[in-house]
Amino acid sequence: MNKKSMVLAVSLGFMTATNVAVAQMAQQPAKLNTCIGCHGADGISVVPNFPKLAGQHAAYLEKALKDYRDGFRRDESMAAFARGLTDEEIRELAEYYSQQTPR
């Protein structure tokens, strides 16, 4: 492989990796940063006190978040985060975490 071919191959590889990263970012819910601190971006919490959300059923996650937001489930820290979420934002977060791979 000559130098020009190698530069082209590396450039194409970098562009592909960048496009994949951008596409993955576009699929993340707008309010994901609300959850990352405790539950992780991939739903795998590293702190035992915070449940792992990856792979949970979307309907379960959606109901749980709505229940925290609406006061049916009681946890002050979760209620504080969920209070400002709309039904659509909750649906997006539940769907996102349900599609993550549990470990």
JSON list of C-alpha atoms in Angstrom, two decimals:
[
{"chain": "A", "resi": 1, "resn": "MET", "atom": "CA", "xyz": [0.00, 0.00, 0.00]},
{"chain": "A", "resi": 2, "resn": "ASN", "atom": "CA", "xyz": [1.50, 3.33, -0.98]},
{"chain": "A", "resi": 3, "resn": "LYS", "atom": "CA", "xyz": [1.50, 6.41, 1.26]},
{"chain": "A", "resi": 4, "resn": "LYS", "atom": "CA", "xyz": [-1.48, 8.09, -0.47]},
{"chain": "A", "resi": 5, "resn": "SER", "atom": "CA", "xyz": [-3.59, 4.94, -0.20]},
{"chain": "A", "resi": 6, "resn": "MET", "atom": "CA", "xyz": [-2.72, 4.59, 3.46]},
{"chain": "A", "resi": 7, "resn": "VAL", "atom": "CA", "xyz": [-3.63, 8.20, 4.23]},
{"chain": "A", "resi": 8, "resn": "LEU", "atom": "CA", "xyz": [-6.92, 7.76, 2.37]},
{"chain": "A", "resi": 9, "resn": "ALA", "atom": "CA", "xyz": [-7.72, 4.54, 4.24]},
{"chain": "A", "resi": 10, "resn": "VAL", "atom": "CA", "xyz": [-6.97, 6.11, 7.62]},
{"chain": "A", "resi": 11, "resn": "SER", "atom": "CA", "xyz": [-9.01, 9.20, 6.74]},
{"chain": "A", "resi": 12, "resn": "LEU", "atom": "CA", "xyz": [-12.00, 7.11, 5.65]},
{"chain": "A", "resi": 13, "resn": "GLY", "atom": "CA", "xyz": [-11.77, 5.04, 8.82]},
{"chain": "A", "resi": 14, "resn": "PHE", "atom": "CA", "xyz": [-11.70, 8.17, 10.96]},
{"chain": "A", "resi": 15, "resn": "MET", "atom": "CA", "xyz": [-14.64, 9.68, 9.09]},
{"chain": "A", "resi": 16, "resn": "THR", "atom": "CA", "xyz": [-16.66, 6.47, 9.52]},
{"chain": "A", "resi": 17, "resn": "ALA", "atom": "CA", "xyz": [-15.91, 6.33, 13.25]},
{"chain": "A", "resi": 18, "resn": "THR", "atom": "CA", "xyz": [-16.86, 9.99, 13.59]},
{"chain": "A", "resi": 19, "resn": "ASN", "atom": "CA", "xyz": [-20.14, 9.45, 11.72]},
{"chain": "A", "resi": 20, "resn": "VAL", "atom": "CA", "xyz": [-21.01, 6.49, 13.95]},
{"chain": "A", "resi": 21, "resn": "ALA", "atom": "CA", "xyz": [-20.29, 8.54, 17.09]},
{"chain": "A", "resi": 22, "resn": "VAL", "atom": "CA", "xyz": [-22.43, 11.43, 15.82]},
{"chain": "A", "resi": 23, "resn": "ALA", "atom": "CA", "xyz": [-25.28, 9.04, 14.95]},
{"chain": "A", "resi": 24, "resn": "GLN", "atom": "CA", "xyz": [-25.13, 7.49, 18.42]},
{"chain": "A", "resi": 25, "resn": "MET", "atom": "CA", "xyz": [-25.21, 10.94, 20.03]},
{"chain": "A", "resi": 26, "resn": "ALA", "atom": "CA", "xyz": [-28.23, 11.88, 17.92]},
{"chain": "A", "resi": 27, "resn": "GLN", "atom": "CA", "xyz": [-30.08, 8.81, 19.26]},
{"chain": "A", "resi": 28, "resn": "GLN", "atom": "CA", "xyz": [-29.55, 9.81, 22.89]},
{"chain": "A", "resi": 29, "resn": "PRO", "atom": "CA", "xyz": [-32.50, 11.52, 24.58]},
{"chain": "A", "resi": 30, "resn": "ALA", "atom": "CA", "xyz": [-32.10, 15.22, 25.24]},
{"chain": "A", "resi": 31, "resn": "LYS", "atom": "CA", "xyz": [-32.53, 14.70, 29.01]},
{"chain": "A", "resi": 32, "resn": "LEU", "atom": "CA", "xyz": [-30.04, 11.83, 29.29]},
{"chain": "A", "resi": 33, "resn": "ASN", "atom": "CA", "xyz": [-27.60, 14.02, 31.25]},
{"chain": "A", "resi": 34, "resn": "THR", "atom": "CA", "xyz": [-30.21, 14.11, 34.02]},
{"chain": "A", "resi": 35, "resn": "CYS", "atom": "CA", "xyz": [-29.68, 10.37, 34.58]},
{"chain": "A", "resi": 36, "resn": "ILE", "atom": "CA", "xyz": [-26.01, 9.80, 33.77]},
{"chain": "A", "resi": 37, "resn": "GLY", "atom": "CA", "xyz": [-24.59, 10.87, 37.14]},
{"chain": "A", "resi": 38, "resn": "CYS", "atom": "CA", "xyz": [-26.26, 8.00, 39.00]},
{"chain": "A", "resi": 39, "resn": "HIS", "atom": "CA", "xyz": [-27.29, 5.44, 36.39]},
{"chain": "A", "resi": 40, "resn": "GLY", "atom": "CA", "xyz": [-24.55, 5.90, 33.76]},
{"chain": "A", "resi": 41, "resn": "ALA", "atom": "CA", "xyz": [-24.94, 6.76, 30.08]},
{"chain": "A", "resi": 42, "resn": "ASP", "atom": "CA", "xyz": [-25.32, 3.08, 29.24]},
{"chain": "A", "resi": 43, "resn": "GLY", "atom": "CA", "xyz": [-27.60, 2.31, 32.19]},
{"chain": "A", "resi": 44, "resn": "ILE", "atom": "CA", "xyz": [-24.87, 0.46, 34.08]},
{"chain": "A", "resi": 45, "resn": "SER", "atom": "CA", "xyz": [-24.48, 2.14, 37.44]},
{"chain": "A", "resi": 46, "resn": "VAL", "atom": "CA", "xyz": [-21.14, 1.66, 39.17]},
{"chain": "A", "resi": 47, "resn": "VAL", "atom": "CA", "xyz": [-22.62, 2.54, 42.56]},
{"chain": "A", "resi": 48, "resn": "PRO", "atom": "CA", "xyz": [-24.58, -0.29, 44.24]},
{"chain": "A", "resi": 49, "resn": "ASN", "atom": "CA", "xyz": [-27.21, 2.12, 45.62]},
{"chain": "A", "resi": 50, "resn": "PHE", "atom": "CA", "xyz": [-28.32, 3.13, 42.13]},
{"chain": "A", "resi": 51, "resn": "PRO", "atom": "CA", "xyz": [-30.13, 0.49, 40.07]},
{"chain": "A", "resi": 52, "resn": "LYS", "atom": "CA", "xyz": [-28.90, -0.62, 36.68]},
{"chain": "A", "resi": 53, "resn": "LEU", "atom": "CA", "xyz": [-31.40, 0.50, 34.03]},
{"chain": "A", "resi": 54, "resn": "ALA", "atom": "CA", "xyz": [-29.88, -1.17, 30.97]},
{"chain": "A", "resi": 55, "resn": "GLY", "atom": "CA", "xyz": [-32.21, -3.71, 29.43]},
{"chain": "A", "resi": 56, "resn": "GLN", "atom": "CA", "xyz": [-35.16, -3.01, 31.73]},
{"chain": "A", "resi": 57, "resn": "HIS", "atom": "CA", "xyz": [-38.56, -3.04, 30.04]},
{"chain": "A", "resi": 58, "resn": "ALA", "atom": "CA", "xyz": [-39.44, 0.39, 28.65]},
{"chain": "A", "resi": 59, "resn": "ALA", "atom": "CA", "xyz": [-42.98, 0.24, 30.08]},
{"chain": "A", "resi": 60, "resn": "TYR", "atom": "CA", "xyz": [-41.58, -0.43, 33.57]},
{"chain": "A", "resi": 61, "resn": "LEU", "atom": "CA", "xyz": [-39.08, 2.44, 33.35]},
{"chain": "A", "resi": 62, "resn": "GLU", "atom": "CA", "xyz": [-41.72, 4.80, 32.00]},
{"chain": "A", "resi": 63, "resn": "LYS", "atom": "CA", "xyz": [-44.19, 3.96, 34.78]},
{"chain": "A", "resi": 64, "resn": "ALA", "atom": "CA", "xyz": [-41.51, 4.23, 37.46]},
{"chain": "A", "resi": 65, "resn": "LEU", "atom": "CA", "xyz": [-40.38, 7.67, 36.26]},
{"chain": "A", "resi": 66, "resn": "LYS", "atom": "CA", "xyz": [-43.95, 8.95, 36.03]},
{"chain": "A", "resi": 67, "resn": "ASP", "atom": "CA", "xyz": [-44.66, 7.60, 39.51]},
{"chain": "A", "resi": 68, "resn": "TYR", "atom": "CA", "xyz": [-41.61, 9.41, 40.91]},
{"chain": "A", "resi": 69, "resn": "ARG", "atom": "CA", "xyz": [-42.61, 12.59, 39.11]},
{"chain": "A", "resi": 70, "resn": "ASP", "atom": "CA", "xyz": [-46.25, 12.41, 40.23]},
{"chain": "A", "resi": 71, "resn": "GLY", "atom": "CA", "xyz": [-45.48, 11.44, 43.84]},
{"chain": "A", "resi": 72, "resn": "PHE", "atom": "CA", "xyz": [-46.77, 7.83, 43.78]},
{"chain": "A", "resi": 73, "resn": "ARG", "atom": "CA", "xyz": [-43.24, 6.49, 44.38]},
{"chain": "A", "resi": 74, "resn": "ARG", "atom": "CA", "xyz": [-41.30, 8.24, 47.10]},
{"chain": "A", "resi": 75, "resn": "ASP", "atom": "CA", "xyz": [-37.64, 9.03, 46.75]},
{"chain": "A", "resi": 76, "resn": "GLU", "atom": "CA", "xyz": [-36.66, 12.67, 47.11]},
{"chain": "A", "resi": 77, "resn": "SER", "atom": "CA", "xyz": [-33.67, 12.56, 44.79]},
{"chain": "A", "resi": 78, "resn": "MET", "atom": "CA", "xyz": [-35.58, 10.74, 42.02]},
{"chain": "A", "resi": 79, "resn": "ALA", "atom": "CA", "xyz": [-38.59, 12.99, 42.46]},
{"chain": "A", "resi": 80, "resn": "ALA", "atom": "CA", "xyz": [-36.37, 16.06, 42.10]},
{"chain": "A", "resi": 81, "resn": "PHE", "atom": "CA", "xyz": [-34.97, 14.80, 38.80]},
{"chain": "A", "resi": 82, "resn": "ALA", "atom": "CA", "xyz": [-38.26, 13.45, 37.45]},
{"chain": "A", "resi": 83, "resn": "ARG", "atom": "CA", "xyz": [-40.35, 16.48, 38.43]},
{"chain": "A", "resi": 84, "resn": "GLY", "atom": "CA", "xyz": [-39.29, 18.50, 35.39]},
{"chain": "A", "resi": 85, "resn": "LEU", "atom": "CA", "xyz": [-39.71, 15.71, 32.81]},
{"chain": "A", "resi": 86, "resn": "THR", "atom": "CA", "xyz": [-42.54, 15.67, 30.30]},
{"chain": "A", "resi": 87, "resn": "ASP", "atom": "CA", "xyz": [-44.31, 12.46, 29.28]},
{"chain": "A", "resi": 88, "resn": "GLU", "atom": "CA", "xyz": [-42.40, 12.50, 25.98]},
{"chain": "A", "resi": 89, "resn": "GLU", "atom": "CA", "xyz": [-39.02, 12.95, 27.69]},
{"chain": "A", "resi": 90, "resn": "ILE", "atom": "CA", "xyz": [-39.83, 10.08, 30.05]},
{"chain": "A", "resi": 91, "resn": "ARG", "atom": "CA", "xyz": [-40.84, 7.89, 27.10]},
{"chain": "A", "resi": 92, "resn": "GLU", "atom": "CA", "xyz": [-37.55, 8.71, 25.31]},
{"chain": "A", "resi": 93, "resn": "LEU", "atom": "CA", "xyz": [-35.45, 7.91, 28.39]},
{"chain": "A", "resi": 94, "resn": "ALA", "atom": "CA", "xyz": [-37.32, 4.65, 29.04]},
{"chain": "A", "resi": 95, "resn": "GLU", "atom": "CA", "xyz": [-36.93, 3.55, 25.43]},
{"chain": "A", "resi": 96, "resn": "TYR", "atom": "CA", "xyz": [-33.24, 4.49, 25.38]},
{"chain": "A", "resi": 97, "resn": "TYR", "atom": "CA", "xyz": [-32.33, 2.60, 28.56]},
{"chain": "A", "resi": 98, "resn": "SER", "atom": "CA", "xyz": [-34.42, -0.43, 27.54]},
{"chain": "A", "resi": 99, "resn": "GLN", "atom": "CA", "xyz": [-32.26, -0.74, 24.41]},
{"chain": "A", "resi": 100, "resn": "GLN", "atom": "CA", "xyz": [-28.95, -0.71, 26.31]},
{"chain": "A", "resi": 101, "resn": "THR", "atom": "CA", "xyz": [-27.18, -4.01, 26.92]},
{"chain": "A", "resi": 102, "resn": "PRO", "atom": "CA", "xyz": [-27.23, -5.17, 30.55]},
{"chain": "A", "resi": 103, "resn": "ARG", "atom": "CA", "xyz": [-24.04, -6.50, 32.14]}
]
